[in-house]
Every structure is written in structure tokens, then in C-alpha cells.
PDB file of C-alpha atoms in Angstrom:
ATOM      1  CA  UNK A  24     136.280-242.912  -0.609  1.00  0.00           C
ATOM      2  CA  UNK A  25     133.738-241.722   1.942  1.00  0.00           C
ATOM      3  CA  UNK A  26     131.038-244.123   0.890  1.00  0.00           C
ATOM      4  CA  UNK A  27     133.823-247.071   1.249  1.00  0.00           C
ATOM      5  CA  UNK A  28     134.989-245.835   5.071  1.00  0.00           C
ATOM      6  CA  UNK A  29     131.294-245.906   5.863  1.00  0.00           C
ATOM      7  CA  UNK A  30     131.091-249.569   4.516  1.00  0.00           C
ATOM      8  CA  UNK A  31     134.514-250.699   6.406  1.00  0.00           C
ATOM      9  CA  UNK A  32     133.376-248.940   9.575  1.00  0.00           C
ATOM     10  CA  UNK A  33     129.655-250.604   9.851  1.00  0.00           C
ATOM     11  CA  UNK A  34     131.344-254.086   8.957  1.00  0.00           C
ATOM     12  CA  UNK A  35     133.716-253.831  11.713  1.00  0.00           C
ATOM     13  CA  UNK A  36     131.507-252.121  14.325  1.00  0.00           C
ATOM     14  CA  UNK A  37     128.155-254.434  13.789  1.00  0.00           C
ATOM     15  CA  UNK A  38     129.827-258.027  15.637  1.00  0.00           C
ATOM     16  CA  UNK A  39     130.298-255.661  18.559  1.00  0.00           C
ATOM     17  CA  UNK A  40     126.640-254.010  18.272  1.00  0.00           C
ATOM     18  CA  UNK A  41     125.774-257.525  18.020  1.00  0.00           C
ATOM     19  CA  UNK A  42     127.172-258.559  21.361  1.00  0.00           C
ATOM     20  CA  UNK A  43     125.582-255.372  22.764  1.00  0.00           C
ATOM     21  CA  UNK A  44     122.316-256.867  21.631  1.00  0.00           C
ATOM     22  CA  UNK A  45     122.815-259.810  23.797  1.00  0.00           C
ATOM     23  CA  UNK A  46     123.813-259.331  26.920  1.00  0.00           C
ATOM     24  CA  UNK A  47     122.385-262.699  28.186  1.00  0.00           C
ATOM     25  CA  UNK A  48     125.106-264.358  26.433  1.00  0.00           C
ATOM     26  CA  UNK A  49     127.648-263.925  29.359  1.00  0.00           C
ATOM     27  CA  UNK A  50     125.008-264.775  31.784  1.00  0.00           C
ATOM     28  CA  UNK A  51     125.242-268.718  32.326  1.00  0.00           C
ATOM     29  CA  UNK A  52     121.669-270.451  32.855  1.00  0.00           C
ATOM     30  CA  UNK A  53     120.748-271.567  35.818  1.00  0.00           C
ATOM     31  CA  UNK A  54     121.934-274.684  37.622  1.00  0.00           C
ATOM     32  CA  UNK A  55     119.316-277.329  38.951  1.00  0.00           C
ATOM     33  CA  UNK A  56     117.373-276.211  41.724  1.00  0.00           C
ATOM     34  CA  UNK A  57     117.707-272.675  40.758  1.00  0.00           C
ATOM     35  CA  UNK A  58     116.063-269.779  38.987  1.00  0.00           C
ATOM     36  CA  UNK A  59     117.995-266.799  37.043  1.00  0.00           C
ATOM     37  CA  UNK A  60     115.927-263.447  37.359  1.00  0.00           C
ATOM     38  CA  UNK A  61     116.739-260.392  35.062  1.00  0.00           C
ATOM     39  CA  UNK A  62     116.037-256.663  35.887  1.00  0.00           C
ATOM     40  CA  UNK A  63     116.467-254.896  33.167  1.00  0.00           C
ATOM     41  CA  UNK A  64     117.163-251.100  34.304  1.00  0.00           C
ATOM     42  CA  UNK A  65     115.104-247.683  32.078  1.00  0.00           C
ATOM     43  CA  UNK A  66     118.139-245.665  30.971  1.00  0.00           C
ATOM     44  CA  UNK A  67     118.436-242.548  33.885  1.00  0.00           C
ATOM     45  CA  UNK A  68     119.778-238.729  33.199  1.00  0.00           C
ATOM     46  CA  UNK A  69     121.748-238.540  35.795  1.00  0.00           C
ATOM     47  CA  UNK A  70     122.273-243.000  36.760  1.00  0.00           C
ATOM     48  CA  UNK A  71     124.485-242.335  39.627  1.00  0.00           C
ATOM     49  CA  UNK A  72     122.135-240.602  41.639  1.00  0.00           C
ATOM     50  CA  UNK A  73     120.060-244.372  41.828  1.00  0.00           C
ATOM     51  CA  UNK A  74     120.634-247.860  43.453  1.00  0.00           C
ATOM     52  CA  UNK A  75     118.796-250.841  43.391  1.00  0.00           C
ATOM     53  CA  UNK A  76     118.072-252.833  46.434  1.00  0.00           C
ATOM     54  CA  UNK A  77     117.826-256.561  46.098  1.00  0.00           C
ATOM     55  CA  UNK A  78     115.007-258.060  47.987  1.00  0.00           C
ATOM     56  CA  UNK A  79     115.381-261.916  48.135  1.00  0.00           C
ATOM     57  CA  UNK A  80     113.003-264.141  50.410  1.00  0.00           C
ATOM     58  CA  UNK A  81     109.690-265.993  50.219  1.00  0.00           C
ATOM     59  CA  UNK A  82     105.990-265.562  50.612  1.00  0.00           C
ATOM     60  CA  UNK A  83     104.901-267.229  53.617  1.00  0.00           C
ATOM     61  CA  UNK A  84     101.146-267.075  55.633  1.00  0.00           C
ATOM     62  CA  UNK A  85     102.700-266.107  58.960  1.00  0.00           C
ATOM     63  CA  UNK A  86     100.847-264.222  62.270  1.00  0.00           C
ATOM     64  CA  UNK A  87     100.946-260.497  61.968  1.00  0.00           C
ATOM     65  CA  UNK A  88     102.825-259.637  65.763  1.00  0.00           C
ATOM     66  CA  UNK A  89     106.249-261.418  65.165  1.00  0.00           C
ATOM     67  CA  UNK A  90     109.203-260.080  62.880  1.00  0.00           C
ATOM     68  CA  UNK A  91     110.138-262.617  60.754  1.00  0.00           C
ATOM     69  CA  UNK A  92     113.076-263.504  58.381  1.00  0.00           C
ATOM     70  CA  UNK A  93     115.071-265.896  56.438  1.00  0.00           C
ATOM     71  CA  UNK A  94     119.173-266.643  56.632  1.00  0.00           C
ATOM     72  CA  UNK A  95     121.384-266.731  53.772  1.00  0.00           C
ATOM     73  CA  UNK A  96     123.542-264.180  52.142  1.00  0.00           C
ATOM     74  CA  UNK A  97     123.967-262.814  48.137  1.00  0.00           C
ATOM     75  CA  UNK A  98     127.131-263.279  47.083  1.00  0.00           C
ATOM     76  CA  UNK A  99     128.773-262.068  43.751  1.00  0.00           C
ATOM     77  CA  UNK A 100     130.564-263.904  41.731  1.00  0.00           C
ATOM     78  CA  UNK A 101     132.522-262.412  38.716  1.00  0.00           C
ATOM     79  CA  UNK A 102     131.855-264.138  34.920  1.00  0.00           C
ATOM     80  CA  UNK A 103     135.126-265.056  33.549  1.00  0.00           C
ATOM     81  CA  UNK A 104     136.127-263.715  30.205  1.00  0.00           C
ATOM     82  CA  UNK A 105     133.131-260.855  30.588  1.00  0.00           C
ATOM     83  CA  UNK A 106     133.801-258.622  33.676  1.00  0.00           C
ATOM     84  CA  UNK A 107     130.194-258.627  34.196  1.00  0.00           C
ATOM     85  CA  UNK A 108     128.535-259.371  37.818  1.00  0.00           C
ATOM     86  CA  UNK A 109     125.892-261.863  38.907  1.00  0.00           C
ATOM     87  CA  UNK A 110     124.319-262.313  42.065  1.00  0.00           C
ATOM     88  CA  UNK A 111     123.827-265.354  43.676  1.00  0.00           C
ATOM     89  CA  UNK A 112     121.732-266.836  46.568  1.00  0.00           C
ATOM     90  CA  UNK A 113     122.847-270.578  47.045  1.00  0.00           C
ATOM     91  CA  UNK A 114     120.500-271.199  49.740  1.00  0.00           C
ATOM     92  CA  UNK A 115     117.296-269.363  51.350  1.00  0.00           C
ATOM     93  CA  UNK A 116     118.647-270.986  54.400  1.00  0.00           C
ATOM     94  CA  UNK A 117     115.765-271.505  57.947  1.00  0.00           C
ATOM     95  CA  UNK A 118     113.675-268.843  58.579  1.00  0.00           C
ATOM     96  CA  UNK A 119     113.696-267.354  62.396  1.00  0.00           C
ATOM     97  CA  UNK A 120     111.472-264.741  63.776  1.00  0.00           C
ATOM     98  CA  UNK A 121     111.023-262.903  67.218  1.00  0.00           C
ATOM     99  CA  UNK A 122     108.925-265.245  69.677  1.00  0.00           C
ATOM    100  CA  UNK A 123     105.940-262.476  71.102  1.00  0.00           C
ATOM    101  CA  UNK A 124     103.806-264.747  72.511  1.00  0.00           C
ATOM    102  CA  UNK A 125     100.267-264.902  70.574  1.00  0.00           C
ATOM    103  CA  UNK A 126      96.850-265.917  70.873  1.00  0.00           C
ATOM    104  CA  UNK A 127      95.795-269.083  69.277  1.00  0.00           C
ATOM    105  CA  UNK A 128      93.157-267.787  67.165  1.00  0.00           C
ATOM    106  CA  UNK A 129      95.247-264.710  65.882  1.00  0.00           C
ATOM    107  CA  UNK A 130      94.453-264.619  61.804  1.00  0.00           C
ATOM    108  CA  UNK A 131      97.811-265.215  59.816  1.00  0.00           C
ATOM    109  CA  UNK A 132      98.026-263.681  56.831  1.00  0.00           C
ATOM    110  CA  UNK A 133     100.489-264.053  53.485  1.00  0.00           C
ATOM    111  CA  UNK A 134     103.187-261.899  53.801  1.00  0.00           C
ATOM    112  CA  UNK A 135     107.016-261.599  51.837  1.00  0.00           C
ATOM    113  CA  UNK A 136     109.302-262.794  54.327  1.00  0.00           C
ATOM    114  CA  UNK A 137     113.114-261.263  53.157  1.00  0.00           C
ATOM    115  CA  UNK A 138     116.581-262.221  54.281  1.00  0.00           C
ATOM    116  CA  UNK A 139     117.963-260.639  57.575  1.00  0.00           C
ATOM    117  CA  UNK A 140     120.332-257.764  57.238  1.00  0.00           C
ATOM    118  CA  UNK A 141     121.300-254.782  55.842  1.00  0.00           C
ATOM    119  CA  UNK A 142     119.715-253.739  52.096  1.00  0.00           C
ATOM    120  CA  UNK A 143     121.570-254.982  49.541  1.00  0.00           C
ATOM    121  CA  UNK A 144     122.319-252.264  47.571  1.00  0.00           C
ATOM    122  CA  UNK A 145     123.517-252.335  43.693  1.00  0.00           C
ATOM    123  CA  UNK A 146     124.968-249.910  41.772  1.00  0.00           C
ATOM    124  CA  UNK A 147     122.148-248.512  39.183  1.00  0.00           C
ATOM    125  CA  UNK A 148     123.251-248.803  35.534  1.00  0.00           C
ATOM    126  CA  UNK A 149     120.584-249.345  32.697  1.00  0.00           C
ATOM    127  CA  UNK A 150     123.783-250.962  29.855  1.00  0.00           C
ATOM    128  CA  UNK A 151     123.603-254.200  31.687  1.00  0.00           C
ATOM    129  CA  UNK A 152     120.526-256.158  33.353  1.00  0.00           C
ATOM    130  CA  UNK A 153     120.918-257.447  37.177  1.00  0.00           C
ATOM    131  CA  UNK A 154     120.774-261.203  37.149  1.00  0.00           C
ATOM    132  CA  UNK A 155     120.436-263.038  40.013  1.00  0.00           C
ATOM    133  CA  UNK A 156     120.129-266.812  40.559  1.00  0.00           C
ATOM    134  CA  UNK A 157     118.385-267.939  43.561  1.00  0.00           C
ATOM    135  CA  UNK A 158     116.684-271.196  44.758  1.00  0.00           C
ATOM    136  CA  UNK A 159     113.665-272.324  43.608  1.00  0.00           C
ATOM    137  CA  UNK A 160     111.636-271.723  46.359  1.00  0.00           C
ATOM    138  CA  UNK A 161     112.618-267.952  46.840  1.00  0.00           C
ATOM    139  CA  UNK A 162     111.486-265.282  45.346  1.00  0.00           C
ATOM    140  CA  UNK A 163     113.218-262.217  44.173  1.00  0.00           C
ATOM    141  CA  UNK A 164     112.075-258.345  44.487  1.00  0.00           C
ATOM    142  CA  UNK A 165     113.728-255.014  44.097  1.00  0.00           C
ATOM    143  CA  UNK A 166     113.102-251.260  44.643  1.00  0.00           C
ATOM    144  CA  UNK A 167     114.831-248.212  43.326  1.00  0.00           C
ATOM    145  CA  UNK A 168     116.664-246.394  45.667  1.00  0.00           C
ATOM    146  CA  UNK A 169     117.372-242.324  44.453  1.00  0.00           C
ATOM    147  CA  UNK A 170     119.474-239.605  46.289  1.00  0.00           C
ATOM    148  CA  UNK A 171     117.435-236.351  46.546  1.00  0.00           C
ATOM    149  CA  UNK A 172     119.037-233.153  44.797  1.00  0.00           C
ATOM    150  CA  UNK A 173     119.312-231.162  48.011  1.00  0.00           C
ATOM    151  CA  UNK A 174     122.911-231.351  49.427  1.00  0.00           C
ATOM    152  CA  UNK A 175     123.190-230.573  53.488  1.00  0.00           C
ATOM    153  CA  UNK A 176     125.922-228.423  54.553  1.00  0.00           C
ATOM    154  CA  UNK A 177     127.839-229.241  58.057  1.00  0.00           C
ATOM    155  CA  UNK A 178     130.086-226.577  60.430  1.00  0.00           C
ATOM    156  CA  UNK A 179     133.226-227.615  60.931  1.00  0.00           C
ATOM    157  CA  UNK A 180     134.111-229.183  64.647  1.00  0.00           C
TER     158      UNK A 180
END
């Protein structure tokens, strides 16, 4: 009888183990003129002590006195029928910079150019991937944000 619960249990569990296996399947390719990326997270102890900061822009040889940066704003969009969350860049729209005046012979050098504003910050959790779709011409990075263990006490008033 044992033996037979096993054998009804791992039939019934393994088309959901399956779908764990996959988790691309929910995660629509990309449409023309842009790129999906996929960050697959390392499983974490303790996963809500971590975020992950999207980093989306584009390497550009620019002079090294100006502050640079791109327009354009991630969005998320909800996959119907999943729950899951993709993030989405539909345009790496004109990039803008401060105007310090400099010399004509100042070297310019490659640098990553990123959108303007605040980090984009993700909530960290290794079951899923983060997939983004962005342009073509962009170029996504990302850095692992994680809260120290010391908590700060305050006085009241």
C-alpha cells in the first residue's frame, strides 16, 4: 500500500516539478528590436536581506568631466495566466549630460552610460530568474544590493 502511495504521489507531483524545471516557459521571447536578458539568482540563507539593482544603459566613448545619462524608464508588466514579473525597457530614449565646458583635445574614453534616476531596485529571490527585455542597442547590468546585520537604535522625539 505504501509502495503504491509512493507511485500515485511521484505521478501526480512530477508535471508540476516539470514546470519548475522551466521557468522560461512563461517568459515570452522577445519582440523585434529587442533582447530578453535572464539573471538567474544563487539560492541565499536569509533572501530578504538582498535586492538587485537593475542597471540598463549603453557603452558609449564619452569625455571624462561631464555626467552623462540616458532617458527612458523600466516598466513591469505582469504575464497573464503566470503571476510572474518581467521588466521591460521599450526605449533607451536620447542621452543628455551636464555641459562643463572642455578642452578640445581632452581624451574620451568608453564608459557605461545608465538611465537617469533612482536605482531600480528588485526584490531578491533565487525560485525565479529576472528577465528583462530591452532594446537592442542597450545593454543590461546588475549588482546585488545586501542589508548589513547591525540594526541602529533611535531615542524617541
Amino acid at each position: 500500500m505504501k509502495r503504491l502511495l509512493l507511485i500515485i504521489s511521484v505521478y501526480c507531483l512530477s508535471p508540476i516539478s516539470l514546470l519548475w524545471a522551466d521557468d522560461m516557459k512563461a517568459f515570452p521571447p522577445a519582440e523585434e528590436g529587442q533582447v530578453r536578458y535572464v539573471i538567474p539568482l544563487e539560492k541565499k540563507a536569509d533572501e530578504a536581506a538582498f535586492k538587485v539593482e537593475l542597471v540598463i544603459g549603453k557603452a558609449i566613448s564619452v569625455d571624462s568631466e561631464n555626467r552623462y545619462f540616458f532617458a527612458g524608464q523600466i516598466q513591469t508588466k505582469n504575464i497573464p495566466g503566470w503571476g510572474f514579473t518581467r521588466y521591460l525597457l521599450e526605449d533607451l530614449g536620447p542621452m543628455a549630460g551636464t555641459l562643463m565646458a572642455v578642452s578640445d583635445d581632452a581624451e574620451k574614453a568608453e564608459r557605461f552610460i545608465p538611465l537617469l534616476g533612482e536605482p531600480y531596485l528588485v526584490r531578491y529571490n533565487s525560485r525565479l530568474p529576472i528577465v528583462v527585455y530591452a532594446p537592442t542597442d542597450a545593454e543590461v547590468r546588475y549588482r546585488i544590493w545586501s542589508a548589513g546585520d547591525e540594526l541602529h537604535s533611535i531615542d524617541p522625539g
